[in-house]
Amino acid sequence: MKINVPIDIEKVKGFLDPLEGEALYVHSKTATEVGPALEIGSYCGKSAVYIGSAVKKNEEKLYSVDHHQGSEEQQPGEQYFDPDLVDDTGKGIDTLPYFLNTIESSKLEGVVIPVVSTSEEAHA
């Protein structure tokens, strides 16, 4: 099944396979019939587009928690390093601008709610 999302999803940075994205959409649509969704880790927003699109159909919200500093393997010199994502210091990663741009381009502002925090901080 091909899910129609409001952006060219192939242009969004991320590691999510389209079939996994479609599964996220289907399960999120069902799950959010009774309330909002929570995403832990959003990178540049590819999964948030799939989940957020489903959530929007149910007039719900997606709370997306991420510190936006990249994982260990995404840091400079590591296997999945992307120089486009280097922060202002040049020593780390900052995915937040890409995430926010993805949400804006997808017209999911107000549906996808960014929570910039580690999962430990968000839990407290």
PDB file of C-alpha atoms in Angstrom:
ATOM      1  CA  MET A   1       0.000   0.000   0.000  1.00  0.00           C
ATOM      2  CA  LYS A   2       1.378   3.432  -0.933  1.00  0.00           C
ATOM      3  CA  ILE A   3       0.803   6.102   1.710  1.00  0.00           C
ATOM      4  CA  ASN A   4       0.350   9.654   0.456  1.00  0.00           C
ATOM      5  CA  VAL A   5       2.425  11.979   2.645  1.00  0.00           C
ATOM      6  CA  PRO A   6       2.517  15.775   2.125  1.00  0.00           C
ATOM      7  CA  ILE A   7       6.219  15.963   1.153  1.00  0.00           C
ATOM      8  CA  ASP A   8       8.699  14.172  -1.103  1.00  0.00           C
ATOM      9  CA  ILE A   9       9.691  11.734   1.643  1.00  0.00           C
ATOM     10  CA  GLU A  10      12.762  10.528  -0.266  1.00  0.00           C
ATOM     11  CA  LYS A  11      14.320  13.989   0.170  1.00  0.00           C
ATOM     12  CA  VAL A  12      14.068  13.833   3.973  1.00  0.00           C
ATOM     13  CA  LYS A  13      17.265  12.660   5.677  1.00  0.00           C
ATOM     14  CA  GLY A  14      16.819   9.397   7.517  1.00  0.00           C
ATOM     15  CA  PHE A  15      17.204   5.656   7.545  1.00  0.00           C
ATOM     16  CA  LEU A  16      13.545   4.622   7.448  1.00  0.00           C
ATOM     17  CA  ASP A  17      12.570   2.190   4.702  1.00  0.00           C
ATOM     18  CA  PRO A  18       9.340   3.195   2.882  1.00  0.00           C
ATOM     19  CA  LEU A  19       7.642  -0.067   3.922  1.00  0.00           C
ATOM     20  CA  GLU A  20       8.473   0.664   7.563  1.00  0.00           C
ATOM     21  CA  GLY A  21       7.097   4.173   7.098  1.00  0.00           C
ATOM     22  CA  GLU A  22       3.867   2.791   5.703  1.00  0.00           C
ATOM     23  CA  ALA A  23       3.586   0.416   8.675  1.00  0.00           C
ATOM     24  CA  LEU A  24       4.149   3.347  11.053  1.00  0.00           C
ATOM     25  CA  TYR A  25       1.382   5.268   9.308  1.00  0.00           C
ATOM     26  CA  VAL A  26      -1.115   2.386   9.490  1.00  0.00           C
ATOM     27  CA  HIS A  27      -0.418   1.557  13.140  1.00  0.00           C
ATOM     28  CA  SER A  28      -0.353   5.221  14.153  1.00  0.00           C
ATOM     29  CA  LYS A  29      -3.685   5.874  12.475  1.00  0.00           C
ATOM     30  CA  THR A  30      -5.280   3.044  14.467  1.00  0.00           C
ATOM     31  CA  ALA A  31      -3.527   3.882  17.749  1.00  0.00           C
ATOM     32  CA  THR A  32      -4.422   7.580  17.685  1.00  0.00           C
ATOM     33  CA  GLU A  33      -8.137   6.954  17.407  1.00  0.00           C
ATOM     34  CA  VAL A  34      -8.071   7.105  21.224  1.00  0.00           C
ATOM     35  CA  GLY A  35      -5.415   9.754  21.926  1.00  0.00           C
ATOM     36  CA  PRO A  36      -2.096  11.340  20.978  1.00  0.00           C
ATOM     37  CA  ALA A  37       1.110   9.621  19.853  1.00  0.00           C
ATOM     38  CA  LEU A  38       4.618   9.727  21.308  1.00  0.00           C
ATOM     39  CA  GLU A  39       7.791   9.332  19.267  1.00  0.00           C
ATOM     40  CA  ILE A  40      11.153   8.850  20.994  1.00  0.00           C
ATOM     41  CA  GLY A  41      13.913   9.873  18.579  1.00  0.00           C
ATOM     42  CA  SER A  42      13.059  11.771  15.424  1.00  0.00           C
ATOM     43  CA  TYR A  43      16.386  12.592  13.710  1.00  0.00           C
ATOM     44  CA  CYS A  44      15.368  14.835  10.755  1.00  0.00           C
ATOM     45  CA  GLY A  45      11.662  13.980  10.805  1.00  0.00           C
ATOM     46  CA  LYS A  46      11.102  11.190   8.279  1.00  0.00           C
ATOM     47  CA  SER A  47       9.199   8.988  10.746  1.00  0.00           C
ATOM     48  CA  ALA A  48       7.407  12.057  12.146  1.00  0.00           C
ATOM     49  CA  VAL A  49       5.968  12.724   8.667  1.00  0.00           C
ATOM     50  CA  TYR A  50       4.479   9.227   8.480  1.00  0.00           C
ATOM     51  CA  ILE A  51       3.195   9.245  12.061  1.00  0.00           C
ATOM     52  CA  GLY A  52       2.134  12.898  11.945  1.00  0.00           C
ATOM     53  CA  SER A  53       0.174  12.387   8.730  1.00  0.00           C
ATOM     54  CA  ALA A  54      -1.789   9.573  10.369  1.00  0.00           C
ATOM     55  CA  VAL A  55      -2.260  11.546  13.582  1.00  0.00           C
ATOM     56  CA  LYS A  56      -3.566  14.534  11.620  1.00  0.00           C
ATOM     57  CA  LYS A  57      -6.333  12.362  10.105  1.00  0.00           C
ATOM     58  CA  ASN A  58      -7.543  11.678  13.663  1.00  0.00           C
ATOM     59  CA  GLU A  59      -7.188  15.328  14.732  1.00  0.00           C
ATOM     60  CA  GLU A  60      -4.634  14.315  17.352  1.00  0.00           C
ATOM     61  CA  LYS A  61      -1.043  15.296  18.195  1.00  0.00           C
ATOM     62  CA  LEU A  62       2.347  13.623  17.899  1.00  0.00           C
ATOM     63  CA  TYR A  63       4.802  14.533  20.658  1.00  0.00           C
ATOM     64  CA  SER A  64       8.256  13.932  19.212  1.00  0.00           C
ATOM     65  CA  VAL A  65      11.104  13.753  21.761  1.00  0.00           C
ATOM     66  CA  ASP A  66      14.726  14.102  20.631  1.00  0.00           C
ATOM     67  CA  HIS A  67      17.825  15.914  21.889  1.00  0.00           C
ATOM     68  CA  HIS A  68      18.753  16.544  18.219  1.00  0.00           C
ATOM     69  CA  GLN A  69      22.462  16.019  18.845  1.00  0.00           C
ATOM     70  CA  GLY A  70      22.712  12.793  16.852  1.00  0.00           C
ATOM     71  CA  SER A  71      23.591   9.341  18.045  1.00  0.00           C
ATOM     72  CA  GLU A  72      27.090   8.049  18.645  1.00  0.00           C
ATOM     73  CA  GLU A  73      27.535   6.680  15.117  1.00  0.00           C
ATOM     74  CA  GLN A  74      26.446  10.013  13.563  1.00  0.00           C
ATOM     75  CA  GLN A  75      29.164  12.135  15.173  1.00  0.00           C
ATOM     76  CA  PRO A  76      32.086  13.567  13.143  1.00  0.00           C
ATOM     77  CA  GLY A  77      34.421  10.797  12.019  1.00  0.00           C
ATOM     78  CA  GLU A  78      31.882   8.022  12.587  1.00  0.00           C
ATOM     79  CA  GLN A  79      30.181   5.680  10.088  1.00  0.00           C
ATOM     80  CA  TYR A  80      26.920   7.621   9.612  1.00  0.00           C
ATOM     81  CA  PHE A  81      28.332  11.143   9.882  1.00  0.00           C
ATOM     82  CA  ASP A  82      26.580  13.686   7.644  1.00  0.00           C
ATOM     83  CA  PRO A  83      28.502  16.969   7.283  1.00  0.00           C
ATOM     84  CA  ASP A  84      25.235  18.811   6.530  1.00  0.00           C
ATOM     85  CA  LEU A  85      24.235  18.272  10.168  1.00  0.00           C
ATOM     86  CA  VAL A  86      27.283  19.764  11.901  1.00  0.00           C
ATOM     87  CA  ASP A  87      26.381  22.218  14.667  1.00  0.00           C
ATOM     88  CA  ASP A  88      27.715  25.766  15.057  1.00  0.00           C
ATOM     89  CA  THR A  89      30.746  24.558  17.027  1.00  0.00           C
ATOM     90  CA  GLY A  90      31.800  22.189  14.242  1.00  0.00           C
ATOM     91  CA  LYS A  91      32.291  19.444  16.821  1.00  0.00           C
ATOM     92  CA  GLY A  92      28.825  17.894  17.026  1.00  0.00           C
ATOM     93  CA  ILE A  93      25.516  17.357  15.309  1.00  0.00           C
ATOM     94  CA  ASP A  94      22.347  19.490  15.288  1.00  0.00           C
ATOM     95  CA  THR A  95      19.366  17.900  13.544  1.00  0.00           C
ATOM     96  CA  LEU A  96      16.759  20.340  14.934  1.00  0.00           C
ATOM     97  CA  PRO A  97      16.798  22.777  11.965  1.00  0.00           C
ATOM     98  CA  TYR A  98      16.250  19.874   9.550  1.00  0.00           C
ATOM     99  CA  PHE A  99      13.504  18.410  11.726  1.00  0.00           C
ATOM    100  CA  LEU A 100      11.659  21.733  11.971  1.00  0.00           C
ATOM    101  CA  ASN A 101      11.997  22.299   8.219  1.00  0.00           C
ATOM    102  CA  THR A 102      10.589  18.837   7.526  1.00  0.00           C
ATOM    103  CA  ILE A 103       7.589  19.475   9.777  1.00  0.00           C
ATOM    104  CA  GLU A 104       6.972  22.902   8.215  1.00  0.00           C
ATOM    105  CA  SER A 105       7.334  21.590   4.638  1.00  0.00           C
ATOM    106  CA  SER A 106       4.917  18.779   5.465  1.00  0.00           C
ATOM    107  CA  LYS A 107       2.342  21.226   6.840  1.00  0.00           C
ATOM    108  CA  LEU A 108       2.357  19.334  10.127  1.00  0.00           C
ATOM    109  CA  GLU A 109       3.077  22.293  12.421  1.00  0.00           C
ATOM    110  CA  GLY A 110       0.704  22.163  15.365  1.00  0.00           C
ATOM    111  CA  VAL A 111       0.207  18.439  14.792  1.00  0.00           C
ATOM    112  CA  VAL A 112       3.794  17.337  15.405  1.00  0.00           C
ATOM    113  CA  ILE A 113       4.947  18.886  18.665  1.00  0.00           C
ATOM    114  CA  PRO A 114       8.749  18.905  19.036  1.00  0.00           C
ATOM    115  CA  VAL A 115      10.046  18.199  22.534  1.00  0.00           C
ATOM    116  CA  VAL A 116      13.756  19.029  22.550  1.00  0.00           C
ATOM    117  CA  SER A 117      15.041  16.901  25.389  1.00  0.00           C
ATOM    118  CA  THR A 118      16.739  13.638  26.188  1.00  0.00           C
ATOM    119  CA  SER A 119      14.283  10.873  26.998  1.00  0.00           C
ATOM    120  CA  GLU A 120      15.662  10.853  30.569  1.00  0.00           C
ATOM    121  CA  GLU A 121      14.935  14.583  30.993  1.00  0.00           C
ATOM    122  CA  ALA A 122      11.479  14.268  29.417  1.00  0.00           C
ATOM    123  CA  HIS A 123      10.647  11.425  31.814  1.00  0.00           C
ATOM    124  CA  ALA A 124      11.504  13.427  34.928  1.00  0.00           C
TER     125      ALA A 124
END
